[in-house]
Amino acid sequence: MRAIARLNYEIARAIARLNYDSITSAYRCDQTERSHQSFTKQNNTNAEVEKFADNASAELENQSPTQGNLV
């Protein structure tokens, strides 16, 4: 009887450990995905800012002094 109780205890403990590992693994994957999304979003924002700056620069270079926009 004692051996069966010990076996049940060990099985329950193993199942609990598997559940814990599964939950923490899913959490780590979620955190990694969120981090990746944040990094990608920041890179996209940087690219948009650079594109805007390039376009503004090109517009300034294309303007002639007679347009009155250059000082």
mmCIF file of N, CA and C in Angstrom:
data_model
loop_
_atom_site.group_PDB
_atom_site.id
_atom_site.type_symbol
_atom_site.label_atom_id
_atom_site.label_comp_id
_atom_site.label_asym_id
_atom_site.label_seq_id
_atom_site.Cartn_x
_atom_site.Cartn_y
_atom_site.Cartn_z
ATOM 1 N N MET A 1 0.812 -1.186 0.000
ATOM 2 C CA MET A 1 0.000 0.000 0.000
ATOM 3 C C MET A 1 0.865 1.262 0.000
ATOM 4 N N ARG A 2 1.918 1.211 0.777
ATOM 5 C CA ARG A 2 2.821 2.349 0.851
ATOM 6 C C ARG A 2 3.519 2.581 -0.496
ATOM 7 N N ALA A 3 3.860 1.514 -1.188
ATOM 8 C CA ALA A 3 4.523 1.620 -2.488
ATOM 9 C C ALA A 3 3.596 2.260 -3.517
ATOM 10 N N ILE A 4 2.316 1.915 -3.472
ATOM 11 C CA ILE A 4 1.342 2.509 -4.402
ATOM 12 C C ILE A 4 1.177 3.996 -4.116
ATOM 13 N N ALA A 5 1.113 4.366 -2.863
ATOM 14 C CA ALA A 5 1.000 5.781 -2.489
ATOM 15 C C ALA A 5 2.223 6.556 -2.970
ATOM 16 N N ARG A 6 3.384 5.966 -2.808
ATOM 17 C CA ARG A 6 4.628 6.619 -3.255
ATOM 18 C C ARG A 6 4.646 6.768 -4.773
ATOM 19 N N LEU A 7 4.192 5.729 -5.479
ATOM 20 C CA LEU A 7 4.132 5.767 -6.938
ATOM 21 C C LEU A 7 3.151 6.843 -7.403
ATOM 22 N N ASN A 8 1.979 6.914 -6.768
ATOM 23 C CA ASN A 8 0.997 7.961 -7.107
ATOM 24 C C ASN A 8 1.591 9.352 -6.861
ATOM 25 N N TYR A 9 2.308 9.505 -5.771
ATOM 26 C CA TYR A 9 2.944 10.774 -5.451
ATOM 27 C C TYR A 9 3.957 11.156 -6.530
ATOM 28 N N GLU A 10 4.784 10.209 -6.943
ATOM 29 C CA GLU A 10 5.805 10.475 -7.954
ATOM 30 C C GLU A 10 5.165 10.806 -9.306
ATOM 31 N N ILE A 11 4.094 10.116 -9.642
ATOM 32 C CA ILE A 11 3.390 10.397 -10.902
ATOM 33 C C ILE A 11 2.773 11.791 -10.860
ATOM 34 N N ALA A 12 2.124 12.131 -9.769
ATOM 35 C CA ALA A 12 1.520 13.456 -9.637
ATOM 36 C C ALA A 12 2.582 14.554 -9.693
ATOM 37 N N ARG A 13 3.698 14.285 -9.065
ATOM 38 C CA ARG A 13 4.800 15.253 -9.083
ATOM 39 C C ARG A 13 5.355 15.431 -10.498
ATOM 40 N N ALA A 14 5.511 14.340 -11.234
ATOM 41 C CA ALA A 14 6.012 14.412 -12.611
ATOM 42 C C ALA A 14 5.035 15.178 -13.509
ATOM 43 N N ILE A 15 3.744 14.926 -13.333
ATOM 44 C CA ILE A 15 2.735 15.639 -14.125
ATOM 45 C C ILE A 15 2.753 17.128 -13.801
ATOM 46 N N ALA A 16 2.864 17.457 -12.542
ATOM 47 C CA ALA A 16 2.921 18.862 -12.139
ATOM 48 C C ALA A 16 4.148 19.546 -12.735
ATOM 49 N N ARG A 17 5.262 18.846 -12.733
ATOM 50 C CA ARG A 17 6.489 19.410 -13.302
ATOM 51 C C ARG A 17 6.347 19.639 -14.811
ATOM 52 N N LEU A 18 5.741 18.684 -15.512
ATOM 53 C CA LEU A 18 5.512 18.843 -16.954
ATOM 54 C C LEU A 18 4.594 20.036 -17.233
ATOM 55 N N ASN A 19 3.544 20.162 -16.432
ATOM 56 C CA ASN A 19 2.636 21.300 -16.600
ATOM 57 C C ASN A 19 3.365 22.617 -16.357
ATOM 58 N N TYR A 20 4.165 22.665 -15.312
ATOM 59 C CA TYR A 20 4.926 23.867 -14.994
ATOM 60 C C TYR A 20 5.882 24.214 -16.131
ATOM 61 N N ASP A 21 6.613 23.225 -16.618
ATOM 62 C CA ASP A 21 7.549 23.457 -17.720
ATOM 63 C C ASP A 21 6.819 23.937 -18.967
ATOM 64 N N SER A 22 5.666 23.362 -19.232
ATOM 65 C CA SER A 22 4.880 23.755 -20.391
ATOM 66 C C SER A 22 4.408 25.201 -20.282
ATOM 67 N N ILE A 23 3.925 25.571 -19.098
ATOM 68 C CA ILE A 23 3.431 26.934 -18.886
ATOM 69 C C ILE A 23 4.577 27.937 -18.980
ATOM 70 N N THR A 24 5.694 27.655 -18.340
ATOM 71 C CA THR A 24 6.809 28.601 -18.380
ATOM 72 C C THR A 24 7.411 28.685 -19.779
ATOM 73 N N SER A 25 7.419 27.584 -20.508
ATOM 74 C CA SER A 25 7.919 27.601 -21.878
ATOM 75 C C SER A 25 7.018 28.462 -22.762
ATOM 76 N N ALA A 26 5.712 28.307 -22.614
ATOM 77 C CA ALA A 26 4.766 29.120 -23.386
ATOM 78 C C ALA A 26 4.932 30.598 -23.045
ATOM 79 N N TYR A 27 5.150 30.901 -21.771
ATOM 80 C CA TYR A 27 5.353 32.287 -21.360
ATOM 81 C C TYR A 27 6.616 32.865 -21.998
ATOM 82 N N ARG A 28 7.699 32.084 -21.989
ATOM 83 C CA ARG A 28 8.958 32.555 -22.598
ATOM 84 C C ARG A 28 8.779 32.779 -24.087
ATOM 85 N N CYS A 29 8.064 31.891 -24.762
ATOM 86 C CA CYS A 29 7.818 32.058 -26.200
ATOM 87 C C CYS A 29 7.014 33.326 -26.457
ATOM 88 N N ASP A 30 6.009 33.568 -25.615
ATOM 89 C CA ASP A 30 5.179 34.756 -25.755
ATOM 90 C C ASP A 30 6.018 36.011 -25.556
ATOM 91 N N GLN A 31 6.879 36.017 -24.542
ATOM 92 C CA GLN A 31 7.739 37.174 -24.281
ATOM 93 C C GLN A 31 8.708 37.399 -25.445
ATOM 94 N N THR A 32 9.249 36.317 -25.988
ATOM 95 C CA THR A 32 10.164 36.435 -27.120
ATOM 96 C C THR A 32 9.443 37.005 -28.327
ATOM 97 N N GLU A 33 8.233 36.544 -28.581
ATOM 98 C CA GLU A 33 7.449 37.040 -29.707
ATOM 99 C C GLU A 33 7.124 38.516 -29.527
ATOM 100 N N ARG A 34 6.740 38.904 -28.313
ATOM 101 C CA ARG A 34 6.445 40.320 -28.061
ATOM 102 C C ARG A 34 7.686 41.180 -28.255
ATOM 103 N N SER A 35 8.807 40.686 -27.805
ATOM 104 C CA SER A 35 10.058 41.417 -27.968
ATOM 105 C C SER A 35 10.385 41.572 -29.445
ATOM 106 N N HIS A 36 10.194 40.509 -30.205
ATOM 107 C CA HIS A 36 10.468 40.550 -31.639
ATOM 108 C C HIS A 36 9.538 41.540 -32.336
ATOM 109 N N GLN A 37 8.252 41.536 -31.950
ATOM 110 C CA GLN A 37 7.297 42.464 -32.551
ATOM 111 C C GLN A 37 7.669 43.903 -32.232
ATOM 112 N N SER A 38 8.086 44.150 -31.005
ATOM 113 C CA SER A 38 8.485 45.493 -30.605
ATOM 114 C C SER A 38 9.711 45.941 -31.396
ATOM 115 N N PHE A 39 10.690 45.036 -31.541
ATOM 116 C CA PHE A 39 11.899 45.348 -32.294
ATOM 117 C C PHE A 39 11.563 45.641 -33.754
ATOM 118 N N THR A 40 10.687 44.818 -34.347
ATOM 119 C CA THR A 40 10.281 45.008 -35.738
ATOM 120 C C THR A 40 9.547 46.331 -35.904
ATOM 121 N N LYS A 41 8.655 46.642 -34.959
ATOM 122 C CA LYS A 41 7.916 47.900 -35.013
ATOM 123 C C LYS A 41 8.873 49.081 -34.935
ATOM 124 N N GLN A 42 9.872 48.999 -34.055
ATOM 125 C CA GLN A 42 10.845 50.084 -33.923
ATOM 126 C C GLN A 42 11.648 50.229 -35.208
ATOM 127 N N ASN A 43 12.045 49.119 -35.823
ATOM 128 C CA ASN A 43 12.785 49.185 -37.084
ATOM 129 C C ASN A 43 11.936 49.806 -38.184
ATOM 130 N N ASN A 44 10.649 49.445 -38.236
ATOM 131 C CA ASN A 44 9.755 50.029 -39.234
ATOM 132 C C ASN A 44 9.616 51.518 -39.012
ATOM 133 N N THR A 45 9.512 51.938 -37.754
ATOM 134 C CA THR A 45 9.399 53.360 -37.441
ATOM 135 C C THR A 45 10.667 54.090 -37.869
ATOM 136 N N ASN A 46 11.828 53.517 -37.583
ATOM 137 C CA ASN A 46 13.090 54.137 -37.993
ATOM 138 C C ASN A 46 13.161 54.259 -39.508
ATOM 139 N N ALA A 47 12.716 53.233 -40.231
ATOM 140 C CA ALA A 47 12.740 53.264 -41.690
ATOM 141 C C ALA A 47 11.805 54.351 -42.215
ATOM 142 N N GLU A 48 10.645 54.498 -41.581
ATOM 143 C CA GLU A 48 9.697 55.540 -42.003
ATOM 144 C C GLU A 48 10.286 56.930 -41.780
ATOM 145 N N VAL A 49 10.951 57.127 -40.658
ATOM 146 C CA VAL A 49 11.566 58.424 -40.364
ATOM 147 C C VAL A 49 12.671 58.720 -41.382
ATOM 148 N N GLU A 50 13.487 57.719 -41.682
ATOM 149 C CA GLU A 50 14.553 57.915 -42.665
ATOM 150 C C GLU A 50 13.981 58.216 -44.047
ATOM 151 N N LYS A 51 12.918 57.524 -44.420
ATOM 152 C CA LYS A 51 12.284 57.754 -45.719
ATOM 153 C C LYS A 51 11.722 59.172 -45.782
ATOM 154 N N PHE A 52 11.062 59.605 -44.710
ATOM 155 C CA PHE A 52 10.525 60.954 -44.662
ATOM 156 C C PHE A 52 11.644 61.987 -44.791
ATOM 157 N N ALA A 53 12.745 61.765 -44.077
ATOM 158 C CA ALA A 53 13.872 62.692 -44.127
ATOM 159 C C ALA A 53 14.481 62.731 -45.528
ATOM 160 N N ASP A 54 14.599 61.571 -46.167
ATOM 161 C CA ASP A 54 15.135 61.522 -47.531
ATOM 162 C C ASP A 54 14.228 62.276 -48.503
ATOM 163 N N ASN A 55 12.925 62.081 -48.364
ATOM 164 C CA ASN A 55 11.968 62.768 -49.247
ATOM 165 C C ASN A 55 12.018 64.273 -49.030
ATOM 166 N N ALA A 56 12.084 64.700 -47.785
ATOM 167 C CA ALA A 56 12.144 66.127 -47.482
ATOM 168 C C ALA A 56 13.433 66.727 -48.034
ATOM 169 N N SER A 57 14.521 65.995 -47.900
ATOM 170 C CA SER A 57 15.808 66.452 -48.424
ATOM 171 C C SER A 57 15.754 66.606 -49.940
ATOM 172 N N ALA A 58 15.165 65.617 -50.594
ATOM 173 C CA ALA A 58 15.056 65.652 -52.054
ATOM 174 C C ALA A 58 14.191 66.817 -52.494
ATOM 175 N N GLU A 59 13.117 67.086 -51.770
ATOM 176 C CA GLU A 59 12.251 68.215 -52.120
ATOM 177 C C GLU A 59 12.997 69.533 -51.980
ATOM 178 N N LEU A 60 13.777 69.665 -50.927
ATOM 179 C CA LEU A 60 14.541 70.908 -50.739
ATOM 180 C C LEU A 60 15.579 71.090 -51.831
ATOM 181 N N GLU A 61 16.209 69.991 -52.239
ATOM 182 C CA GLU A 61 17.213 70.086 -53.308
ATOM 183 C C GLU A 61 16.583 70.438 -54.641
ATOM 184 N N ASN A 62 15.347 70.026 -54.867
ATOM 185 C CA ASN A 62 14.676 70.272 -56.149
ATOM 186 C C ASN A 62 14.060 71.661 -56.243
ATOM 187 N N GLN A 63 13.926 72.349 -55.129
ATOM 188 C CA GLN A 63 13.326 73.686 -55.163
ATOM 189 C C GLN A 63 14.322 74.694 -55.728
ATOM 190 N N SER A 64 13.801 75.607 -56.542
ATOM 191 C CA SER A 64 14.671 76.654 -57.069
ATOM 192 C C SER A 64 14.558 77.890 -56.179
ATOM 193 N N PRO A 65 15.571 78.718 -56.167
ATOM 194 C CA PRO A 65 15.532 79.929 -55.334
ATOM 195 C C PRO A 65 14.381 80.865 -55.711
ATOM 196 N N THR A 66 13.877 80.763 -56.930
ATOM 197 C CA THR A 66 12.790 81.659 -57.349
ATOM 198 C C THR A 66 11.442 81.254 -56.765
ATOM 199 N N GLN A 67 11.359 80.076 -56.192
ATOM 200 C CA GLN A 67 10.097 79.658 -55.585
ATOM 201 C C GLN A 67 9.860 80.369 -54.255
ATOM 202 N N GLY A 68 10.861 80.975 -53.719
ATOM 203 C CA GLY A 68 10.713 81.729 -52.486
ATOM 204 C C GLY A 68 10.701 80.874 -51.224
ATOM 205 N N ASN A 69 10.984 79.598 -51.345
ATOM 206 C CA ASN A 69 10.966 78.728 -50.172
ATOM 207 C C ASN A 69 12.324 78.631 -49.498
ATOM 208 N N LEU A 70 13.355 79.022 -50.183
ATOM 209 C CA LEU A 70 14.695 78.953 -49.593
ATOM 210 C C LEU A 70 15.089 80.320 -49.071
ATOM 211 N N VAL A 71 15.763 80.345 -47.966
ATOM 212 C CA VAL A 71 16.176 81.616 -47.370
ATOM 213 C C VAL A 71 17.599 81.904 -47.766
#
